[in-house]
Coordinates of C-alpha atoms in Angstrom, one line a residue:
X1 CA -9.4 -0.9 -3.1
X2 CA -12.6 0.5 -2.1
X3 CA -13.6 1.3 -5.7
X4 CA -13.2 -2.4 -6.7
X5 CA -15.9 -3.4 -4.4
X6 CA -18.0 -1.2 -6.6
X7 CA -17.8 -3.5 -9.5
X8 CA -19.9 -6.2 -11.0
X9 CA -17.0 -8.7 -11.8
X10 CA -14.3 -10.3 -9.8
X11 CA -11.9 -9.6 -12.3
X12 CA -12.5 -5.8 -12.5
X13 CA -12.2 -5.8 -8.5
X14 CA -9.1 -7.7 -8.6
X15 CA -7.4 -5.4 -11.2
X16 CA -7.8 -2.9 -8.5
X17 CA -6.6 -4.7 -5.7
X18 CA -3.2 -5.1 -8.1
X19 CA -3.6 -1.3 -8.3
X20 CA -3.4 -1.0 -5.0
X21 CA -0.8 -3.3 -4.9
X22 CA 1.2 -0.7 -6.6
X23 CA 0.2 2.2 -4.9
X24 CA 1.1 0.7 -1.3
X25 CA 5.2 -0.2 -2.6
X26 CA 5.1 3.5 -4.2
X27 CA 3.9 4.9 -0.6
X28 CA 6.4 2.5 1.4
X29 CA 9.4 4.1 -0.7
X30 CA 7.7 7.4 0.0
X31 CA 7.9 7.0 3.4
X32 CA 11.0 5.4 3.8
X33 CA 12.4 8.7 1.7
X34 CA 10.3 10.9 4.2
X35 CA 12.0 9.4 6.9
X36 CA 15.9 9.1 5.7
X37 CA 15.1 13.0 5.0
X38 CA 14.1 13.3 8.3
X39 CA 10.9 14.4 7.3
X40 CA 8.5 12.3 9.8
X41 CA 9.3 10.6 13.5
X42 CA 10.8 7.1 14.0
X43 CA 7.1 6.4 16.3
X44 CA 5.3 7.2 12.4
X45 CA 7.9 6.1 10.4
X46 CA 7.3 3.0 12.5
X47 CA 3.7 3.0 12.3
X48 CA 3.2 3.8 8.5
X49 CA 5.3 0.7 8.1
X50 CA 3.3 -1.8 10.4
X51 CA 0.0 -0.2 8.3
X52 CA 1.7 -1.1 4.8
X53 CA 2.9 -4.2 5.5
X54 CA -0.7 -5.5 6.7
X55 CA -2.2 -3.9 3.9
X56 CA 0.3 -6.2 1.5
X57 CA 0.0 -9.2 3.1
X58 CA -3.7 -9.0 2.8
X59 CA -4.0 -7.8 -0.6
X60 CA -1.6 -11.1 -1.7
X61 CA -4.9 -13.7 -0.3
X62 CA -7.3 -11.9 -2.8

C-alpha cells in the first residue's frame, strides 16, 4: 500500500490498495499452511492473524 501513496491519482492509489487486498488473503493462506505444517507457534500463528485481519478490514473503507 505504501507505494500507492506515491501516486498523483486516487485511482492509481486504489488499484494498489486492491493489490494489497490480494497479497494479504495470499499471506493468510500462507500462514494458515505454515501453521497446519507446524511450521510457526499457535502465540504467531495467532498474532499474524489478528495483524491480517486489521489490515482487511481497513483496506475494505478505502
Amino acid at each position: 500500500m505504501a507505494e500507492g501513496y506515491g501516486r498523483n491519482h486516487f485511482k492509481e492509489k486504489k488499484n494498489f490498495v486492491f493489490h494489497s487486498r490480494g497479497g494479504a488473503y495470499e499471506t493468510k493462506r500462507w500462514v494458515k499452511r505454515a501453521y497446519k505444517r507446524k511450521l510457526i507457534s499457535n502465540e504467531l500463528y495467532e498474532q499474524l492473524l489478528v495483524n491480517l485481519e486489521s489490515f482487511l478490514k481497513v483496506s475494505t473503507l478505502i
